[in-house]
mmCIF file with all atom_site columns, C-alpha atoms in Angstrom:
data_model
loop_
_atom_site.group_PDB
_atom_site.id
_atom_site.type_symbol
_atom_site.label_atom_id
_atom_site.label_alt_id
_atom_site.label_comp_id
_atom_site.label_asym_id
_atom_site.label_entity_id
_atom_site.label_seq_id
_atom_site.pdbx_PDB_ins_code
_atom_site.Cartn_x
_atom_site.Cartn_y
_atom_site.Cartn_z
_atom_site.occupancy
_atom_site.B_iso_or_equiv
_atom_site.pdbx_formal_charge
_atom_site.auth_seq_id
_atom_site.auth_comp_id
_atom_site.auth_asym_id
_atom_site.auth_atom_id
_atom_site.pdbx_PDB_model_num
ATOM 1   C CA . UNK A 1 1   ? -0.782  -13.642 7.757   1.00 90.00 ? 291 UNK A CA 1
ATOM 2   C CA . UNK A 1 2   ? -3.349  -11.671 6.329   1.00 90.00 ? 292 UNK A CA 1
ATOM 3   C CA . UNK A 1 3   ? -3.162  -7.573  5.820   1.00 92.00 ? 293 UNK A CA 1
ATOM 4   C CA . UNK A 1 4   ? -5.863  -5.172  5.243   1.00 91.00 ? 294 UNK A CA 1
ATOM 5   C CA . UNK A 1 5   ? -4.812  -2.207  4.032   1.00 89.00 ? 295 UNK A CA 1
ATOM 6   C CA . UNK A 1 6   ? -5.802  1.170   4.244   1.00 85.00 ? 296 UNK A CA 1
ATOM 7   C CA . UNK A 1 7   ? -5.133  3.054   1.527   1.00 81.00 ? 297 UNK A CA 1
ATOM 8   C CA . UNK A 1 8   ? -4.136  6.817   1.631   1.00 74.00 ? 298 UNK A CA 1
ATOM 9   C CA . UNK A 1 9   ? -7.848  8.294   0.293   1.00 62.00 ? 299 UNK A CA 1
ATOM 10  C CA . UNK A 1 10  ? -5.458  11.163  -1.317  1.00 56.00 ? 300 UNK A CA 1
ATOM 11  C CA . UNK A 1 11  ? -6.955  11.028  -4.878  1.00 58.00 ? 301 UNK A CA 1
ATOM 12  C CA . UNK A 1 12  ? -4.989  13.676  -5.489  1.00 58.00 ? 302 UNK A CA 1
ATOM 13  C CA . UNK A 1 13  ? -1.510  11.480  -5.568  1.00 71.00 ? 303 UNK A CA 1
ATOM 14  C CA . UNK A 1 14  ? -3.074  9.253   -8.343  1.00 76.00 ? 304 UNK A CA 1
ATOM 15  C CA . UNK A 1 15  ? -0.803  9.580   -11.620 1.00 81.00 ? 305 UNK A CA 1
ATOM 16  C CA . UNK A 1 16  ? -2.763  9.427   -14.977 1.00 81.00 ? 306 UNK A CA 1
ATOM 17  C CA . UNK A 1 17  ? -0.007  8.462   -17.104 1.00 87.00 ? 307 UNK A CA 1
ATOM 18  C CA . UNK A 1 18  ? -0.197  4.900   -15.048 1.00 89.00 ? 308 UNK A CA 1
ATOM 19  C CA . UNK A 1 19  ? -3.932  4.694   -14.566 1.00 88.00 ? 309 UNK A CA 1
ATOM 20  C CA . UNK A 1 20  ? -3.849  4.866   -18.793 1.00 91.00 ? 310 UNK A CA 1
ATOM 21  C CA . UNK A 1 21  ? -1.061  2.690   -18.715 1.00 92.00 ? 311 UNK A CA 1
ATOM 22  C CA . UNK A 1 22  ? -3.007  0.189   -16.696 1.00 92.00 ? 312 UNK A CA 1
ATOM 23  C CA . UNK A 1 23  ? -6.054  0.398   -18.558 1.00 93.00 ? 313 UNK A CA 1
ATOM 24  C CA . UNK A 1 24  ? -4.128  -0.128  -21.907 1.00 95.00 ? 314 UNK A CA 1
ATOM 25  C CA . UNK A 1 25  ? -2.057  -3.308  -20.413 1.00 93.00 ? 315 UNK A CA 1
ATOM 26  C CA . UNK A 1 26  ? -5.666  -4.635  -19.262 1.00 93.00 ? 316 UNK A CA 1
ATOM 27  C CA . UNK A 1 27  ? -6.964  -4.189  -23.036 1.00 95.00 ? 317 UNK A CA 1
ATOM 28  C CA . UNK A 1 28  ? -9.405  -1.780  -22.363 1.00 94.00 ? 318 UNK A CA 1
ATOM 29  C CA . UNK A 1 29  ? -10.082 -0.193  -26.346 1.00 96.00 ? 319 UNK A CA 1
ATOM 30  C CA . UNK A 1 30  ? -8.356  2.519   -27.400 1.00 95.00 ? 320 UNK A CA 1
ATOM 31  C CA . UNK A 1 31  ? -11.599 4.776   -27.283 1.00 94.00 ? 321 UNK A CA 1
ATOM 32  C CA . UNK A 1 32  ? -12.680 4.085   -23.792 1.00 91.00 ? 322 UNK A CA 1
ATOM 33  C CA . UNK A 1 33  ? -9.461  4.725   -22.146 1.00 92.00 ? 323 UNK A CA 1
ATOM 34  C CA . UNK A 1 34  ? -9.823  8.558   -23.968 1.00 91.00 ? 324 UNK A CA 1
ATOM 35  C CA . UNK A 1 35  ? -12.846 9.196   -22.722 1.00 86.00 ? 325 UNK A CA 1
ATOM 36  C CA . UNK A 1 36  ? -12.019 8.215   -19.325 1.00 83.00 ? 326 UNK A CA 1
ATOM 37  C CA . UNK A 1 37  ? -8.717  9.970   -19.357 1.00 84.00 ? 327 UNK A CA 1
ATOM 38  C CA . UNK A 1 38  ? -10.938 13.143  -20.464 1.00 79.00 ? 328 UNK A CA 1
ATOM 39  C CA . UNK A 1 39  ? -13.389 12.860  -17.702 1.00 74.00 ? 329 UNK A CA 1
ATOM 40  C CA . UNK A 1 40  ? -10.782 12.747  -15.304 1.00 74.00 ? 330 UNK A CA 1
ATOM 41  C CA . UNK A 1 41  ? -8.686  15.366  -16.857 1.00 70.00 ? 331 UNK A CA 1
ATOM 42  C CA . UNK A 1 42  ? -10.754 17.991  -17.736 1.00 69.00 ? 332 UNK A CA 1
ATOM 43  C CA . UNK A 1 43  ? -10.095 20.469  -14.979 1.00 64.00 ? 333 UNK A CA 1
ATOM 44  C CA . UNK A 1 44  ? -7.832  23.348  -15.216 1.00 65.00 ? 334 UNK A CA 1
ATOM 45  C CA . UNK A 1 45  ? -6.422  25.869  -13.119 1.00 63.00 ? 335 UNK A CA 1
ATOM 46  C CA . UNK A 1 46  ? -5.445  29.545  -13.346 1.00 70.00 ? 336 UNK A CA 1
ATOM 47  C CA . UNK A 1 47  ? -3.405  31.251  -10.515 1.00 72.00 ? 337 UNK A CA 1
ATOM 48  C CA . UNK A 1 48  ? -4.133  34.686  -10.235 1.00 77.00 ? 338 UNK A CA 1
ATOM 49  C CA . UNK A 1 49  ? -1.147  37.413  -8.728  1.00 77.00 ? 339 UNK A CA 1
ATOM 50  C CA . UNK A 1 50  ? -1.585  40.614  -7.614  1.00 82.00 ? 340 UNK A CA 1
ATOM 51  C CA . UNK A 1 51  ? -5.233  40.575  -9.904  1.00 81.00 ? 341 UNK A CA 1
ATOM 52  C CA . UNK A 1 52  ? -3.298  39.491  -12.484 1.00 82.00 ? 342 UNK A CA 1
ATOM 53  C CA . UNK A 1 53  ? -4.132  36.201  -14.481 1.00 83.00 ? 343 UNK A CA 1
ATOM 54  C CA . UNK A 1 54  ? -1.888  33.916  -14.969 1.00 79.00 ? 344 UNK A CA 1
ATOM 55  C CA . UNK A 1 55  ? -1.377  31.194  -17.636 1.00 78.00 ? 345 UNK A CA 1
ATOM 56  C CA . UNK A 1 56  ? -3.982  28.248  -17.852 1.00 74.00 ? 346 UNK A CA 1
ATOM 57  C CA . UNK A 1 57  ? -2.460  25.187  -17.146 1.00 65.00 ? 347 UNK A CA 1
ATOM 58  C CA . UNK A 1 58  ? -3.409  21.304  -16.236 1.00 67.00 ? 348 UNK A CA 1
ATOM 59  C CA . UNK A 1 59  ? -2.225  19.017  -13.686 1.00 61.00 ? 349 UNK A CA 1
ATOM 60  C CA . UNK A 1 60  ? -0.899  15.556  -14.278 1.00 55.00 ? 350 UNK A CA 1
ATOM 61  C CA . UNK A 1 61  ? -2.376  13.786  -11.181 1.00 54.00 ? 351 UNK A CA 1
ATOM 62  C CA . UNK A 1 62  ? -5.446  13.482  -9.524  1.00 55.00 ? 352 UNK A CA 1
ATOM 63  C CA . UNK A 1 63  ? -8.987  12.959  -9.584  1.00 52.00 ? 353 UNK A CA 1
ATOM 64  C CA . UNK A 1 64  ? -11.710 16.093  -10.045 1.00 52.00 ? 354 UNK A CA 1
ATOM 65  C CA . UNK A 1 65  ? -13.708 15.826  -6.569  1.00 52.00 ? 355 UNK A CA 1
ATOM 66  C CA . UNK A 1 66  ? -17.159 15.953  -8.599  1.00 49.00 ? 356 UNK A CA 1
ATOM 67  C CA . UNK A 1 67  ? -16.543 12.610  -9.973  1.00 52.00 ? 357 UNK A CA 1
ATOM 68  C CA . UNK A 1 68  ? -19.140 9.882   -8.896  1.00 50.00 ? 358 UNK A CA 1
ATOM 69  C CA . UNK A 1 69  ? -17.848 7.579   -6.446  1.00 52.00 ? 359 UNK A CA 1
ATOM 70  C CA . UNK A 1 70  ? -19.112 4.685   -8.153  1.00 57.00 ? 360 UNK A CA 1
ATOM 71  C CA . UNK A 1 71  ? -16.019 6.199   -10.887 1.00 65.00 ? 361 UNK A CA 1
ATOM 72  C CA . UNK A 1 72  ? -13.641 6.535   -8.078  1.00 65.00 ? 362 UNK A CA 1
ATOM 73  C CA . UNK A 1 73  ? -14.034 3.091   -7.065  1.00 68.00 ? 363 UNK A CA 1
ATOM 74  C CA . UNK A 1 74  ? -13.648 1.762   -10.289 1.00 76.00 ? 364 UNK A CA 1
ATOM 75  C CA . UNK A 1 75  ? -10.908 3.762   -10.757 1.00 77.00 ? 365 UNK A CA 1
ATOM 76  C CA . UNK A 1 76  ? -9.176  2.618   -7.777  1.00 78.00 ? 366 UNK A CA 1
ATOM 77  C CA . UNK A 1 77  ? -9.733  -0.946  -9.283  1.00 81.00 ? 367 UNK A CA 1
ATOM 78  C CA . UNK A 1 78  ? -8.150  -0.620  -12.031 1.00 86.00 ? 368 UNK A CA 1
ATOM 79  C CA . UNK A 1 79  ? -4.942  1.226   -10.309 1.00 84.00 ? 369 UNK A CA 1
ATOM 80  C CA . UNK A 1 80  ? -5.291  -1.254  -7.998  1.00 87.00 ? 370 UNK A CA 1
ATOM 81  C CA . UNK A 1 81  ? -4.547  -3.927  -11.263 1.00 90.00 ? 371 UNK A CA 1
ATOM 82  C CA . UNK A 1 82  ? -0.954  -2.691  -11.157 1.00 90.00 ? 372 UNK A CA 1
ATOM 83  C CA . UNK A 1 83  ? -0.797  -3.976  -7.132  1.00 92.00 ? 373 UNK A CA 1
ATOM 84  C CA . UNK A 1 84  ? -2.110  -7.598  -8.313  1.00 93.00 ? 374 UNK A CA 1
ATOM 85  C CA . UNK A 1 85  ? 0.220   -7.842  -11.491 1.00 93.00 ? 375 UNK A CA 1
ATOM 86  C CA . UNK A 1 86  ? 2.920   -7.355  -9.353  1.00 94.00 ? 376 UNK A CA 1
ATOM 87  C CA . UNK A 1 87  ? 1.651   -9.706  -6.459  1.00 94.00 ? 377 UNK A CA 1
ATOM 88  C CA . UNK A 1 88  ? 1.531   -12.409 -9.589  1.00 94.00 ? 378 UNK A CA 1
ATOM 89  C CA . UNK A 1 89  ? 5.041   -11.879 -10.947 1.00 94.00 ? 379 UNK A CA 1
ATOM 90  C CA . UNK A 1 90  ? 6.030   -12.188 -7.264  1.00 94.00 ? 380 UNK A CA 1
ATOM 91  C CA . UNK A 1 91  ? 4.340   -15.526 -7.187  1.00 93.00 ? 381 UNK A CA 1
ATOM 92  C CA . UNK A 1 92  ? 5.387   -16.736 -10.615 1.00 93.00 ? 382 UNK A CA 1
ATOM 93  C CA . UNK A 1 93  ? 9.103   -16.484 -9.461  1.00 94.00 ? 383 UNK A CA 1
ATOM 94  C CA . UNK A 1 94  ? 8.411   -18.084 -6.144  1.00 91.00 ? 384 UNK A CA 1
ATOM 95  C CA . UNK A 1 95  ? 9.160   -15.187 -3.828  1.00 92.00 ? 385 UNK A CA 1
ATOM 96  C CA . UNK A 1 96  ? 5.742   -15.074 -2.388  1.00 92.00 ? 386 UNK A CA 1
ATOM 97  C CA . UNK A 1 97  ? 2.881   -17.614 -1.211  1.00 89.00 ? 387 UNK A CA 1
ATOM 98  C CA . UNK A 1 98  ? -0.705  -17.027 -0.690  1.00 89.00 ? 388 UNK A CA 1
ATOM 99  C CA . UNK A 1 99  ? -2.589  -18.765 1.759   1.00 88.00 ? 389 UNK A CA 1
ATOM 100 C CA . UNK A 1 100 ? -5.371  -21.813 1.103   1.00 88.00 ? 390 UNK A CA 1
ATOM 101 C CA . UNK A 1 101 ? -8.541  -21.343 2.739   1.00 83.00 ? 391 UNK A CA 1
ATOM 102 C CA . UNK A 1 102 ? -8.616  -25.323 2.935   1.00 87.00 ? 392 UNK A CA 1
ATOM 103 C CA . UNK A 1 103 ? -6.040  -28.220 1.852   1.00 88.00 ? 393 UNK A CA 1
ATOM 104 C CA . UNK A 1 104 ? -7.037  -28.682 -1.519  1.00 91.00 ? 394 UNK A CA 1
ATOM 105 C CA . UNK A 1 105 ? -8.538  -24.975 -2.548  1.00 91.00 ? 395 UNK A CA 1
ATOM 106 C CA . UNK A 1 106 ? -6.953  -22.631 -3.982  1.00 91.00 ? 396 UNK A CA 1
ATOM 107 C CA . UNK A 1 107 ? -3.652  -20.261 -2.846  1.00 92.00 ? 397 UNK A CA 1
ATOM 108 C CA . UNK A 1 108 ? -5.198  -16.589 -2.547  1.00 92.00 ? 398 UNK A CA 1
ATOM 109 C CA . UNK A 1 109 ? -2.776  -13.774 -2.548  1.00 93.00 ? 399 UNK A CA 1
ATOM 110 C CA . UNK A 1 110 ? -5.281  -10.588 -2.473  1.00 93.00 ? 400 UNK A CA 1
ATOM 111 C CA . UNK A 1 111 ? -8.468  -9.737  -2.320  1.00 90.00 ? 401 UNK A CA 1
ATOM 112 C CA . UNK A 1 112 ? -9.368  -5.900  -4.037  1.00 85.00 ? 402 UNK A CA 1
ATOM 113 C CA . UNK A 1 113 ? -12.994 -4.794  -3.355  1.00 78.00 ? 403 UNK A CA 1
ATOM 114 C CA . UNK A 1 114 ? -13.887 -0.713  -4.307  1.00 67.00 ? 404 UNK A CA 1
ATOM 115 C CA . UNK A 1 115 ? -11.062 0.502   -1.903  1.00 69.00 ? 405 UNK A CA 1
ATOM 116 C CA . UNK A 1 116 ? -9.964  -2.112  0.211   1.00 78.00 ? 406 UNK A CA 1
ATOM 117 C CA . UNK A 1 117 ? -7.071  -4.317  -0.084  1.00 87.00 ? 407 UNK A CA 1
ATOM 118 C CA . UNK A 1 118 ? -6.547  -7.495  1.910   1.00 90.00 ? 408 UNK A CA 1
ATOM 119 C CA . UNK A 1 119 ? -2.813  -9.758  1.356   1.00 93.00 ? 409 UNK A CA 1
ATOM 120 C CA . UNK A 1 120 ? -2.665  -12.891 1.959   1.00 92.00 ? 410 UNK A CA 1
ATOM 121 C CA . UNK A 1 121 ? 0.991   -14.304 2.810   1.00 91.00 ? 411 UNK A CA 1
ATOM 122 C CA . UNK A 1 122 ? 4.199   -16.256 4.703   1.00 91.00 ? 412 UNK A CA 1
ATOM 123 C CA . UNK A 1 123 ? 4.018   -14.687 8.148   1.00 93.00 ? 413 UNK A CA 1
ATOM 124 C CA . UNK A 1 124 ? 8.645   -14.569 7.812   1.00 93.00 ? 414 UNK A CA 1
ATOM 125 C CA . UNK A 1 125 ? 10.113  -11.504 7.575   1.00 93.00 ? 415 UNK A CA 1
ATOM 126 C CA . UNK A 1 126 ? 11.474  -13.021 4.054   1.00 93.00 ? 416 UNK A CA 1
ATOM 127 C CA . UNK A 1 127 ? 7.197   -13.040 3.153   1.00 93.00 ? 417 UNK A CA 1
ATOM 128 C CA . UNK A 1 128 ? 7.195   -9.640  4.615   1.00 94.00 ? 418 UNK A CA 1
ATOM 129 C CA . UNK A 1 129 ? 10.144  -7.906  2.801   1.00 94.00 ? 419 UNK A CA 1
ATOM 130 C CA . UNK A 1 130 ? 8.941   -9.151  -0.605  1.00 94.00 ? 420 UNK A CA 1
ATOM 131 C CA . UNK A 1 131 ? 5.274   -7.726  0.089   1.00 93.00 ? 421 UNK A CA 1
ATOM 132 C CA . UNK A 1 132 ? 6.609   -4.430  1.178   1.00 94.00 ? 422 UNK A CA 1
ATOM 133 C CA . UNK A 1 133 ? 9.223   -4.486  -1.670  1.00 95.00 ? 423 UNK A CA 1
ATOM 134 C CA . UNK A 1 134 ? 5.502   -4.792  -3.756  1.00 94.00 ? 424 UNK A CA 1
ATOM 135 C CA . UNK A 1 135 ? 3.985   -2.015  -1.801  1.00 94.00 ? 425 UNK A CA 1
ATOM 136 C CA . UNK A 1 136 ? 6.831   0.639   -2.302  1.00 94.00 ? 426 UNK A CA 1
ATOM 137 C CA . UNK A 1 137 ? 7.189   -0.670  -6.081  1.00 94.00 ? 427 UNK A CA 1
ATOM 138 C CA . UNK A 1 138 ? 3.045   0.423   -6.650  1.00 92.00 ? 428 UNK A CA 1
ATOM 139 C CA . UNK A 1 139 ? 3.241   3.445   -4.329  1.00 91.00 ? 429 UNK A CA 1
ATOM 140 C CA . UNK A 1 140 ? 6.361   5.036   -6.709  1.00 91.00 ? 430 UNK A CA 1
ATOM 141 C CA . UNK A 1 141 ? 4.175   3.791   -9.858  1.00 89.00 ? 431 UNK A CA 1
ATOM 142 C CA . UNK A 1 142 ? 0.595   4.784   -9.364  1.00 88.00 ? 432 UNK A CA 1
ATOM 143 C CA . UNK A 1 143 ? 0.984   7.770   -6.936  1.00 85.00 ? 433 UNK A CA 1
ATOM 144 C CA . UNK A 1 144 ? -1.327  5.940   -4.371  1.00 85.00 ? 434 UNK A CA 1
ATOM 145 C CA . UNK A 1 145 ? 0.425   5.344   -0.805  1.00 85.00 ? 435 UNK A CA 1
ATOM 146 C CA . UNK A 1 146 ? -0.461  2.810   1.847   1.00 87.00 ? 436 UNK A CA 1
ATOM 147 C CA . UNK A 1 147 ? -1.507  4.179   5.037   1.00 87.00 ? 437 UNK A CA 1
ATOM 148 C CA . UNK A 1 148 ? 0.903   1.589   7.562   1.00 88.00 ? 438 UNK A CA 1
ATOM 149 C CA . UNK A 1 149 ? -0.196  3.252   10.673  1.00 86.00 ? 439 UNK A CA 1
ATOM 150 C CA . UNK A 1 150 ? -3.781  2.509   9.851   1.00 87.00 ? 440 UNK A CA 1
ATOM 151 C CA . UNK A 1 151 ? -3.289  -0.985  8.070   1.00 90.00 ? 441 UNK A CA 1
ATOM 152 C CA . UNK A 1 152 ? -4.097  -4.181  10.338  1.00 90.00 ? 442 UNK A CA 1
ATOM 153 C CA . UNK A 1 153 ? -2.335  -7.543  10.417  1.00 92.00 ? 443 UNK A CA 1
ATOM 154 C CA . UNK A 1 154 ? -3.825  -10.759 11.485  1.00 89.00 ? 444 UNK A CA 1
ATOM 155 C CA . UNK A 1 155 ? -1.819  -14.012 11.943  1.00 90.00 ? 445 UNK A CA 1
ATOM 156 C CA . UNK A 1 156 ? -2.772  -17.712 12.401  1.00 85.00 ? 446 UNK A CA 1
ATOM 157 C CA . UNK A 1 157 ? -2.889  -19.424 15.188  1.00 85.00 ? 447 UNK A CA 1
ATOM 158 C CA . UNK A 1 158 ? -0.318  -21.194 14.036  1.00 88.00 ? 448 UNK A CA 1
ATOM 159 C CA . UNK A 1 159 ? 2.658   -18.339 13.413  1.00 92.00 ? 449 UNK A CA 1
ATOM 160 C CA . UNK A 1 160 ? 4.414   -18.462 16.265  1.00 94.00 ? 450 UNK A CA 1
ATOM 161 C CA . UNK A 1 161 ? 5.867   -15.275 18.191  1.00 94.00 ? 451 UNK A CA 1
ATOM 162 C CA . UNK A 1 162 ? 8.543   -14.516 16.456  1.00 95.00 ? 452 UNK A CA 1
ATOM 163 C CA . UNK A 1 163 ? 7.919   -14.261 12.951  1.00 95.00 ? 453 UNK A CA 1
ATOM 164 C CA . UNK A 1 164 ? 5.249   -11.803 14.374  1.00 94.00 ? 454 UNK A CA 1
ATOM 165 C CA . UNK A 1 165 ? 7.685   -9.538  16.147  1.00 94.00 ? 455 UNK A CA 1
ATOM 166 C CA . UNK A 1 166 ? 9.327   -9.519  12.763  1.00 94.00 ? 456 UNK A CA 1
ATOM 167 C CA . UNK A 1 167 ? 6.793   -9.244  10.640  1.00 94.00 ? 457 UNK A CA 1
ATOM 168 C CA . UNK A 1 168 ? 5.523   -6.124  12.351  1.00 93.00 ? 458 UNK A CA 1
ATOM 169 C CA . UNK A 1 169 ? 8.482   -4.625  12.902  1.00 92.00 ? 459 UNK A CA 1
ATOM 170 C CA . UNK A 1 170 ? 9.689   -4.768  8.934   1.00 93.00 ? 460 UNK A CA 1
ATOM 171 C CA . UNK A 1 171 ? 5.889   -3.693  8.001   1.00 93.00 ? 461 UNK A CA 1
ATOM 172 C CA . UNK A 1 172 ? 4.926   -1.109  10.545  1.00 90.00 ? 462 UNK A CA 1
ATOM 173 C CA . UNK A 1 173 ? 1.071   -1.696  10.964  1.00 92.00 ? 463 UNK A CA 1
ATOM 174 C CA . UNK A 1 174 ? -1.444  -2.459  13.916  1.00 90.00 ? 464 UNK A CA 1
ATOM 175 C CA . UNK A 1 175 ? -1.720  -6.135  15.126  1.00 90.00 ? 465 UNK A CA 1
ATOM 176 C CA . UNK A 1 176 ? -5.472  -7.008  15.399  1.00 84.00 ? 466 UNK A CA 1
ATOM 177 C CA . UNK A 1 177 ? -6.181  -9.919  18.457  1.00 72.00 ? 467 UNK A CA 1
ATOM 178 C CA . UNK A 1 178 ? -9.730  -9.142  18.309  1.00 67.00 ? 468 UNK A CA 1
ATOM 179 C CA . UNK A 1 179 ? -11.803 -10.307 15.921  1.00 59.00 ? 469 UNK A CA 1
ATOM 180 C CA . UNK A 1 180 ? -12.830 -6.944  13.864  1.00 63.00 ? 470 UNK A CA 1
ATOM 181 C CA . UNK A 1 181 ? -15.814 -6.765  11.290  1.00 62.00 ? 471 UNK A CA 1
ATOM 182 C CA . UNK A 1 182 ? -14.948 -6.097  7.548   1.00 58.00 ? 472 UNK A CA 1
ATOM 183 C CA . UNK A 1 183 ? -18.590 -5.133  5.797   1.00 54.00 ? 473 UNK A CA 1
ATOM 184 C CA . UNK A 1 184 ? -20.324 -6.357  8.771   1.00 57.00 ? 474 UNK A CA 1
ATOM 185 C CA . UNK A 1 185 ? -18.807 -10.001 8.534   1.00 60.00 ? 475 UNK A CA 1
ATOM 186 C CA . UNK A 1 186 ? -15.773 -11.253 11.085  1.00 62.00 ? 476 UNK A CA 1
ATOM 187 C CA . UNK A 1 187 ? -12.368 -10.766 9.243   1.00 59.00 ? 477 UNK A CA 1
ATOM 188 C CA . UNK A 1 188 ? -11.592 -14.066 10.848  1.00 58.00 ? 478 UNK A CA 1
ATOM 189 C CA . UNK A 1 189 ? -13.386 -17.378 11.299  1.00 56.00 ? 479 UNK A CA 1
ATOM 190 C CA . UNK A 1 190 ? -12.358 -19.759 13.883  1.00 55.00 ? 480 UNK A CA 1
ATOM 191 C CA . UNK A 1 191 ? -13.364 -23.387 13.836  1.00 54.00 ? 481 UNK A CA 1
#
C-alpha cells in the first residue's frame, strides 16, 4: 500500500524545542541551528487590556508567517527527519516493510519532498497499526498533525479485499481507484 499524506499546513503547531532537537541529532553545527532558531523565533507578542499593556512575552511554537517558503519547506524537511528516523527504527526491528519497485531494487519506506509525504508498506492491519503507531508518535513530538480525512491510500493489485477494509478502517483516509496526478505525473504506473 502506498499513503500520501496530507499534512495539517498549521505551522503554528510546530514545536521548536524538537525542530532544534532534530537539527542537532542530524549534526547540523552548533551555530547554524542558533541562527535558525532566531529567525524563527524572533516574534513577540504583547496583549493589551482595557488600553493597558501587558507583559512582552514569546511563544514556544510556530513559524512567523513572513518567513520565505523556500524556509518553510526546508523546515518541514527537517521536522519531517523525526517521521523517517522513526520509520527506520520501525524497520530495523522488523515491524515494518517497504515496498520494492522491482525484484531486486531496493525496499522504499517514504518518500519526503517540501511538504508531501508518501509511505510505502504491508497492506495488514498489523502494517497499518505500526505506521499509525509512527504517525501519532511524530504528531505528539513535533507538533505537526496528519490530516486523515484528506490523506489517500492506494493498494496493489495484488492486496486483496480484506486487508483493505482493514487497512482503511484502522487508518481513516480516502481510498484512491483512480489514477490521481502527484506534480503532474500518475501516482501509479500500471504495466
Amino acid at each position: 500500500m502506498a499513503i500520501k499524506l496530507d499534512m495539517s499546513k498549521d505551522y503554528d503547531r510546530v514545536e521548536w524545542a524538537f525542530l532544534k532537537e532534530v537539527m542537532i541529532q542530524m549534526g547540523f553545527a552548533v551555530e547554524w541551528v542558533t541562527l535558525i532558531m532566531k529567525c524563527i523565533s524572533i516574534v513577540s507578542y504583547t496583549v493589551s487590556v482595557n488600553g493597558r499593556k501587558g507583559d512582552v512575552f514569546k511563544p514556544t511554537r510556530g513559524f512567523v508567517r513572513e518567513i520565505h517558503l523556500v524556509l518553510f519547506s526546508s523546515l518541514f524537511l527537517i521536522c519531517s527527519e523525526g517521521l523517517s528516523s522513526l520509520i527506520r527504527m520501525s524497520k530495523m526491528k522488523g515491524s515494518m516493510k517497504g515496498v520494492r519497485p522491482s525484484r531486486r531494487g531496493p525496499e522504499i519506506s517514504h518518500l519526503l519532498f517540501a511538504d508531501d509525504c508518501i509511505l510505502f508498506g504491508e497492506a495488514t492491519q498489523k502494517g497499518a497499526k505500526i505506521l499509525k503507531e509512527n504517525l501519532k508518535e511524530y504528531e505528539q513530538c513535533s507538533g505537526q498533525c496528519v490530516n486523515f480525512g484528506k490523506s489517500t491510500i492506494f493498494y496493489s493489485s495484488n492486496t486483496i479485499e480484506r486487508d483493505k477494509t482493514e487497512t482503511l478502517s484502522l487508518l481513516v483516509v480516502r481510498c484512491s481507484t483512480n489514477l490521481e496526478k502527484y506534480l503532474g505525473l500518475p501516482n501509479v504506473v500500471v504495466r
